[in-house]
Amino acid sequence: MNPLFLPARPPFRLRAVVDSHGWVELPPFAFDEGTETLTTVTRLPANRDGARVVTVAIREASREAPKGAQVGISTGVTVTAGSPLDKAEARALREQVAWMVGLDRDFTTFYALAREEPHLAKVPAQAKGRILRAPTLFEDVVKTILTTNTSWAGTIRMTTNLVGALGEEARNGARAFPTPERLAALSESEGRALGLGYRAPYVIGMAQQVASGDLDMAALRSGALPTPELRRRLLAIKGVGAYAAASLLMLLGRYDFVPVDAWARQRVSRAWYDGEPVTAAEVEAAFERWGPWRGLAYWFWDWEM
DNA sequence: GGTAGACCTGGACGC
DNA sequence: GCGTCCAGGTCTACC
């Protein structure tokens, strides 16, 4: 297919999205440092030939902006799929990529505040703020559960096992993240055999809820729910506690909570509590003044200053 | 509402 | 090489 160009709300840097957290290290995501190309494998909606799984390559690009635009050059991404797409597939892919890299995200208010804080002053110029998301919220929820109570190496191992064993293959042999239906069909012992440990029933149970329609991912993603209700629904998912819910809220563009994990406690302890152990409430309190931007202020805080 | 213990795995460490 | 301990969030039972 010819590359699609998708403009982003400025400022935009693909590299800032890729570096926003560790998601890019989890398959099916990959990033080629040489060509600065982000790739993943995704499933498109079914057409008359069925649902296709394609590899997608995403690169930063600039184009002349349309006449009448406020800026002469429009920055965004080009998107290339590994197979020719029909119109509906191309439209779906555009929507998926726009979601993944947050093309329409607006950080104007946050940037204005960040410029006044030395630990965040570089954030606007670096176009930080967007956080890389998977094509589906389902994939992000599973991956988030797999970050809990384990090392990062453990998260990579579990995700790699799931994709390798259960992911649908694209034409080039690359595998997508497993569908809710595929994970829902797994037995607990099969999940444990893939290294998920005690998380296996959480992941499988959540997949069964999504596959049956009991858990509506589209509703969570829609932006229609107020943050407290969204958080309540995330916490109702078994395996999702305070940390995981805050992480998922960040991915959903709600920054009211800090994802407090051991790393966060350590940083806050060193920065403001003289190395003494701190509670989750104390970590939250450290960023209280950032109001609805607490999560982003914590996420992009320069701890080395 | 707060707290203790269990959950599972890999890595570090001592022998 | 083997055994032990510990770290990492969440759930459940209990007070």
Short mmCIF file of C-alpha atoms (C1' of nucleotides) in Angstrom, two decimals:
data_model
loop_
_atom_site.label_atom_id
_atom_site.label_comp_id
_atom_site.label_asym_id
_atom_site.label_seq_id
_atom_site.Cartn_x
_atom_site.Cartn_y
_atom_site.Cartn_z
CA MET A 1 0.00 0.00 0.00
CA ASN A 2 1.05 3.62 -0.47
CA PRO A 3 2.03 5.19 2.83
CA LEU A 4 -0.78 7.07 4.54
CA PHE A 5 0.14 10.44 6.05
CA LEU A 6 -1.57 11.27 9.34
CA PRO A 7 -0.98 14.78 10.73
CA ALA A 8 -0.53 15.30 14.48
CA ARG A 9 -1.50 18.17 16.73
CA PRO A 10 1.81 20.04 17.22
CA PRO A 11 4.23 19.68 18.83
CA PHE A 12 4.81 16.05 17.87
CA ARG A 13 7.84 13.77 17.92
CA LEU A 14 7.43 10.06 17.30
CA ARG A 15 10.61 9.42 19.25
CA ALA A 16 9.08 11.06 22.32
CA VAL A 17 6.12 8.68 22.09
CA VAL A 18 8.35 5.64 21.64
CA ASP A 19 10.51 6.64 24.61
CA SER A 20 7.49 7.46 26.81
CA HIS A 21 7.70 4.10 28.58
CA GLY A 22 8.71 0.49 28.10
CA TRP A 23 5.78 -0.62 25.93
CA VAL A 24 7.95 -0.54 22.83
CA GLU A 25 9.99 -3.43 24.30
CA LEU A 26 6.90 -5.64 24.51
CA PRO A 27 5.94 -7.62 21.41
CA PRO A 28 4.41 -7.20 18.96
CA PHE A 29 5.89 -3.68 19.22
CA ALA A 30 9.42 -3.13 17.94
CA PHE A 31 11.47 -0.06 17.13
CA ASP A 32 14.27 0.14 14.56
CA GLU A 33 16.81 2.66 15.83
CA GLY A 34 18.46 3.02 12.41
CA THR A 35 15.34 3.98 10.49
CA GLU A 36 13.42 5.31 13.52
CA THR A 37 10.54 3.06 12.53
CA LEU A 38 7.96 1.81 15.02
CA THR A 39 6.35 -1.46 14.00
CA THR A 40 3.61 -3.63 15.38
CA VAL A 41 1.27 -6.36 14.21
CA THR A 42 -2.43 -5.72 14.35
CA ARG A 43 -5.74 -7.26 13.43
CA LEU A 44 -8.05 -5.29 11.14
CA PRO A 45 -11.86 -5.56 11.07
CA ALA A 46 -13.26 -8.41 9.00
CA ASN A 47 -14.10 -7.81 5.35
CA ARG A 48 -15.46 -10.42 2.89
CA ASP A 49 -12.14 -12.27 3.08
CA GLY A 50 -12.19 -12.37 6.88
CA ALA A 51 -10.16 -10.41 9.43
CA ARG A 52 -6.62 -9.75 8.33
CA VAL A 53 -3.52 -9.53 10.51
CA VAL A 54 -0.96 -7.07 9.15
CA THR A 55 2.39 -5.65 10.14
CA VAL A 56 2.37 -1.88 10.39
CA ALA A 57 5.33 0.47 10.05
CA ILE A 58 5.05 3.96 11.50
CA ARG A 59 7.55 6.74 10.79
CA GLU A 60 7.63 10.41 11.62
CA ALA A 61 7.07 12.61 8.58
CA SER A 62 6.31 16.17 7.60
CA ARG A 63 4.17 17.51 4.78
CA GLU A 64 3.18 20.91 3.52
CA ALA A 65 0.13 21.93 5.47
CA PRO A 66 -3.10 22.64 3.60
CA LYS A 67 -3.66 26.21 2.41
CA GLY A 68 -5.00 28.42 5.16
CA ALA A 69 -3.39 26.41 7.95
CA GLN A 70 -1.63 28.33 10.72
CA VAL A 71 1.69 26.57 10.10
CA GLY A 72 3.38 25.88 6.76
CA ILE A 73 4.57 22.40 7.63
CA SER A 74 2.45 19.70 9.21
CA THR A 75 4.23 17.00 11.24
CA GLY A 76 2.78 13.57 11.85
CA VAL A 77 3.43 10.01 10.78
CA THR A 78 3.39 7.90 7.66
CA VAL A 79 1.84 4.47 8.00
CA THR A 80 2.64 1.48 5.82
CA ALA A 81 0.92 -1.90 6.05
CA GLY A 82 2.49 -5.16 4.91
CA SER A 83 -0.44 -5.91 2.59
CA PRO A 84 -2.74 -3.94 0.26
CA LEU A 85 -5.78 -2.71 2.17
CA ASP A 86 -9.32 -1.94 1.09
CA LYS A 87 -10.91 1.36 2.09
CA ALA A 88 -12.48 0.10 5.30
CA GLU A 89 -9.25 -1.56 6.39
CA ALA A 90 -7.25 1.58 5.64
CA ARG A 91 -9.71 3.66 7.66
CA ALA A 92 -9.49 1.24 10.60
CA LEU A 93 -5.72 1.27 10.45
CA ARG A 94 -5.65 5.08 10.46
CA GLU A 95 -7.82 5.05 13.59
CA GLN A 96 -5.63 2.47 15.29
CA VAL A 97 -2.41 4.37 14.59
CA ALA A 98 -3.92 7.70 15.63
CA TRP A 99 -4.89 6.07 18.93
CA MET A 100 -1.53 4.33 19.44
CA VAL A 101 0.60 7.45 19.13
CA GLY A 102 -2.04 9.90 20.37
CA LEU A 103 -2.00 12.16 17.31
CA ASP A 104 -4.77 14.43 18.58
CA ARG A 105 -3.59 14.76 22.20
CA ASP A 106 -3.47 18.36 23.43
CA PHE A 107 -0.97 19.26 26.19
CA THR A 108 -1.17 23.07 25.92
CA THR A 109 -2.30 23.56 29.52
CA PHE A 110 0.20 21.08 30.93
CA TYR A 111 3.04 22.67 28.97
CA ALA A 112 2.20 26.12 30.31
CA LEU A 113 2.50 24.77 33.87
CA ALA A 114 5.57 22.67 33.07
CA ARG A 115 7.53 25.69 31.80
CA GLU A 116 7.32 27.16 35.32
CA GLU A 117 8.78 24.03 36.96
CA PRO A 118 12.53 23.38 36.49
CA HIS A 119 12.05 19.60 36.72
CA LEU A 120 9.64 19.71 33.78
CA ALA A 121 10.85 22.73 31.84
CA LYS A 122 12.28 20.65 28.98
CA VAL A 123 9.06 18.69 28.45
CA PRO A 124 7.35 21.10 25.99
CA ALA A 125 10.41 21.50 23.75
CA GLN A 126 10.83 17.71 23.68
CA ALA A 127 7.15 17.29 22.81
CA LYS A 128 6.71 14.84 25.68
CA GLY A 129 3.28 13.93 26.98
CA ARG A 130 1.96 11.31 24.61
CA ILE A 131 2.28 7.75 25.93
CA LEU A 132 2.50 4.85 23.51
CA ARG A 133 -0.62 2.65 23.49
CA ALA A 134 -1.37 -0.72 21.97
CA PRO A 135 -3.88 -0.86 19.09
CA THR A 136 -6.51 -2.14 21.53
CA LEU A 137 -7.25 -1.34 25.17
CA PHE A 138 -7.53 -5.08 25.76
CA GLU A 139 -3.86 -5.51 24.87
CA ASP A 140 -2.91 -2.64 27.18
CA VAL A 141 -4.89 -4.07 30.11
CA VAL A 142 -3.33 -7.52 29.76
CA LYS A 143 0.16 -6.07 29.48
CA THR A 144 -0.46 -3.86 32.51
CA ILE A 145 -1.52 -6.88 34.59
CA LEU A 146 1.69 -8.54 33.44
CA THR A 147 3.73 -5.66 34.87
CA THR A 148 2.45 -6.28 38.38
CA ASN A 149 4.49 -8.02 41.05
CA THR A 150 7.28 -8.98 38.71
CA SER A 151 10.45 -7.60 37.18
CA TRP A 152 10.44 -5.87 33.79
CA ALA A 153 12.26 -8.91 32.39
CA GLY A 154 9.36 -11.01 33.67
CA THR A 155 6.84 -8.79 31.88
CA ILE A 156 8.78 -9.10 28.62
CA ARG A 157 9.00 -12.88 29.02
CA MET A 158 5.28 -13.32 29.73
CA THR A 159 4.24 -11.06 26.84
CA THR A 160 6.64 -12.76 24.44
CA ASN A 161 5.25 -16.16 25.45
CA LEU A 162 1.64 -15.04 24.89
CA VAL A 163 2.32 -13.52 21.48
CA GLY A 164 4.52 -16.40 20.33
CA ALA A 165 2.10 -19.12 21.39
CA LEU A 166 -1.29 -17.54 20.77
CA GLY A 167 -0.89 -14.57 18.43
CA GLU A 168 -2.38 -14.75 14.94
CA GLU A 169 0.20 -14.67 12.16
CA ALA A 170 0.50 -11.95 9.55
CA ARG A 171 1.58 -12.82 6.01
CA ASN A 172 5.23 -12.31 6.91
CA GLY A 173 4.99 -14.67 9.88
CA ALA A 174 4.97 -11.95 12.55
CA ARG A 175 2.37 -12.45 15.24
CA ALA A 176 -0.21 -10.07 16.68
CA PHE A 177 -1.20 -9.91 20.33
CA PRO A 178 -3.72 -12.67 21.09
CA THR A 179 -7.40 -11.79 20.76
CA PRO A 180 -9.74 -11.85 23.78
CA GLU A 181 -11.37 -14.97 22.30
CA ARG A 182 -8.05 -16.80 22.03
CA LEU A 183 -7.03 -15.94 25.60
CA ALA A 184 -10.53 -16.71 26.88
CA ALA A 185 -10.22 -20.25 25.54
CA LEU A 186 -7.05 -20.88 27.54
CA SER A 187 -7.15 -23.10 30.61
CA GLU A 188 -5.52 -21.88 33.80
CA SER A 189 -2.84 -24.57 33.58
CA GLU A 190 -2.05 -23.52 30.00
CA GLY A 191 -1.75 -19.92 31.19
CA ARG A 192 0.58 -20.97 33.97
CA ALA A 193 2.63 -23.00 31.49
CA LEU A 194 3.15 -19.76 29.56
CA GLY A 195 4.78 -18.29 32.66
CA LEU A 196 1.91 -16.08 33.81
CA GLY A 197 1.95 -17.69 37.26
CA TYR A 198 -0.88 -16.66 39.57
CA ARG A 199 -1.82 -13.95 37.00
CA ALA A 200 -3.12 -16.61 34.62
CA PRO A 201 -6.67 -16.69 36.05
CA TYR A 202 -6.77 -12.87 36.09
CA VAL A 203 -5.80 -12.57 32.41
CA ILE A 204 -8.05 -15.42 31.29
CA GLY A 205 -10.99 -14.19 33.38
CA MET A 206 -10.67 -10.68 31.95
CA ALA A 207 -10.43 -12.06 28.41
CA GLN A 208 -13.59 -14.11 29.00
CA GLN A 209 -15.43 -11.00 30.19
CA VAL A 210 -14.34 -9.06 27.09
CA ALA A 211 -15.13 -11.93 24.71
CA SER A 212 -18.60 -12.38 26.22
CA GLY A 213 -19.34 -8.66 26.14
CA ASP A 214 -19.59 -8.34 29.93
CA LEU A 215 -16.63 -6.00 29.93
CA ASP A 216 -17.05 -3.24 27.36
CA MET A 217 -13.62 -1.99 26.31
CA ALA A 218 -15.12 0.50 23.85
CA ALA A 219 -17.00 2.19 26.69
CA LEU A 220 -13.80 2.49 28.74
CA ARG A 221 -11.99 3.95 25.75
CA SER A 222 -14.70 6.30 24.60
CA GLY A 223 -13.84 9.22 26.85
CA ALA A 224 -17.46 9.49 27.94
CA LEU A 225 -16.98 8.25 31.49
CA PRO A 226 -15.91 10.60 34.29
CA THR A 227 -12.52 9.67 35.74
CA PRO A 228 -13.82 8.32 39.11
CA GLU A 229 -16.24 5.99 37.32
CA LEU A 230 -13.57 4.92 34.83
CA ARG A 231 -11.21 4.15 37.72
CA ARG A 232 -13.93 2.22 39.55
CA ARG A 233 -14.49 0.04 36.47
CA LEU A 234 -10.78 -0.58 36.01
CA LEU A 235 -10.40 -1.56 39.68
CA ALA A 236 -13.27 -4.01 39.25
CA ILE A 237 -11.06 -6.03 36.87
CA LYS A 238 -9.37 -8.78 38.89
CA GLY A 239 -5.63 -8.28 38.81
CA VAL A 240 -5.97 -4.50 38.45
CA GLY A 241 -5.20 -2.66 41.70
CA ALA A 242 -4.36 0.96 42.46
CA TYR A 243 -1.07 0.98 40.54
CA ALA A 244 -2.43 -0.77 37.45
CA ALA A 245 -5.56 1.39 37.40
CA ALA A 246 -3.48 4.58 37.56
CA SER A 247 -1.26 3.29 34.74
CA LEU A 248 -4.27 2.50 32.59
CA LEU A 249 -5.86 5.85 33.35
CA MET A 250 -2.67 7.48 32.07
CA LEU A 251 -2.95 5.48 28.85
CA LEU A 252 -6.56 6.61 28.59
CA GLY A 253 -5.51 10.24 28.89
CA ARG A 254 -6.58 10.77 32.52
CA TYR A 255 -3.71 11.98 34.65
CA ASP A 256 -5.39 12.48 38.04
CA PHE A 257 -3.54 9.61 39.74
CA VAL A 258 0.12 8.67 40.11
CA PRO A 259 0.94 5.03 39.35
CA VAL A 260 2.72 4.30 42.61
CA ASP A 261 5.08 1.36 42.36
CA ALA A 262 8.33 0.52 44.13
CA TRP A 263 10.30 2.77 41.78
CA ALA A 264 8.01 5.74 42.49
CA ARG A 265 8.33 5.21 46.24
CA GLN A 266 12.10 5.06 45.95
CA ARG A 267 12.32 8.26 43.89
CA VAL A 268 9.96 10.24 46.12
CA SER A 269 11.69 8.91 49.20
CA ARG A 270 15.07 10.09 47.96
CA ALA A 271 13.82 13.44 46.66
CA TRP A 272 11.68 14.60 49.59
CA TYR A 273 11.88 12.17 52.55
CA ASP A 274 15.62 11.81 53.07
CA GLY A 275 15.54 8.15 52.01
CA GLU A 276 12.92 7.16 54.61
CA PRO A 277 10.22 4.71 53.44
CA VAL A 278 7.14 6.46 52.02
CA THR A 279 3.50 5.43 51.64
CA ALA A 280 1.48 5.54 48.43
CA ALA A 281 -0.41 8.50 49.89
CA GLU A 282 2.86 10.37 50.36
CA VAL A 283 3.82 9.75 46.73
CA GLU A 284 0.42 11.07 45.61
CA ALA A 285 0.80 14.06 47.93
CA ALA A 286 4.17 14.95 46.39
CA PHE A 287 2.37 15.69 43.11
CA GLU A 288 -0.91 16.97 44.56
CA ARG A 289 -0.39 20.52 43.30
CA TRP A 290 -0.46 19.32 39.68
CA GLY A 291 -4.18 18.59 39.94
CA PRO A 292 -5.46 16.85 36.80
CA TRP A 293 -1.86 16.66 35.48
CA ARG A 294 -0.42 14.79 38.51
CA GLY A 295 0.28 11.62 36.56
CA LEU A 296 2.09 13.39 33.73
CA ALA A 297 4.11 15.56 36.13
CA TYR A 298 5.29 12.40 37.88
CA TRP A 299 5.86 10.51 34.64
CA PHE A 300 8.09 13.11 33.03
CA TRP A 301 9.71 14.52 36.20
CA ASP A 302 13.46 15.00 35.83
CA TRP A 303 14.75 13.13 38.90
CA GLU A 304 18.39 13.77 38.04
CA MET A 305 18.21 17.54 38.72
"C1'" DG B 1 -10.77 0.94 56.84
"C1'" DG B 2 -6.38 -1.14 57.80
"C1'" DT B 3 -3.22 -5.10 57.87
"C1'" DA B 4 -1.06 -9.76 57.28
"C1'" DG B 5 -0.16 -13.46 54.47
"C1'" DA B 6 -0.30 -15.84 50.11
"C1'" DC B 7 0.45 -15.78 45.25
"C1'" DC B 8 4.76 -16.97 41.31
"C1'" DT B 9 9.07 -16.25 39.27
"C1'" DG B 10 13.79 -15.07 38.63
"C1'" DG B 11 17.88 -13.21 40.43
"C1'" DA B 12 21.25 -12.71 44.10
"C1'" DC B 13 23.69 -14.83 47.49
"C1'" DG B 14 25.92 -18.31 50.46
"C1'" DC B 15 27.42 -22.87 50.93
"C1'" DG C 1 24.67 -27.18 41.62
"C1'" DC C 2 21.54 -26.55 45.32
"C1'" DG C 3 18.87 -24.19 48.82
"C1'" DT C 4 17.33 -19.85 50.77
"C1'" DC C 5 15.91 -15.23 50.65
"C1'" DC C 6 13.97 -11.25 48.53
"C1'" DA C 7 11.48 -8.07 45.35
"C1'" DG C 8 7.58 -6.95 42.71
"C1'" DG C 9 1.42 -5.45 43.18
"C1'" DT C 10 -3.00 -7.56 44.17
"C1'" DC C 11 -6.33 -10.37 46.47
"C1'" DT C 12 -8.56 -12.35 50.42
"C1'" DA C 13 -9.40 -13.10 55.11
"C1'" DC C 14 -9.42 -11.20 59.32
"C1'" DC C 15 -9.61 -7.66 62.96
#
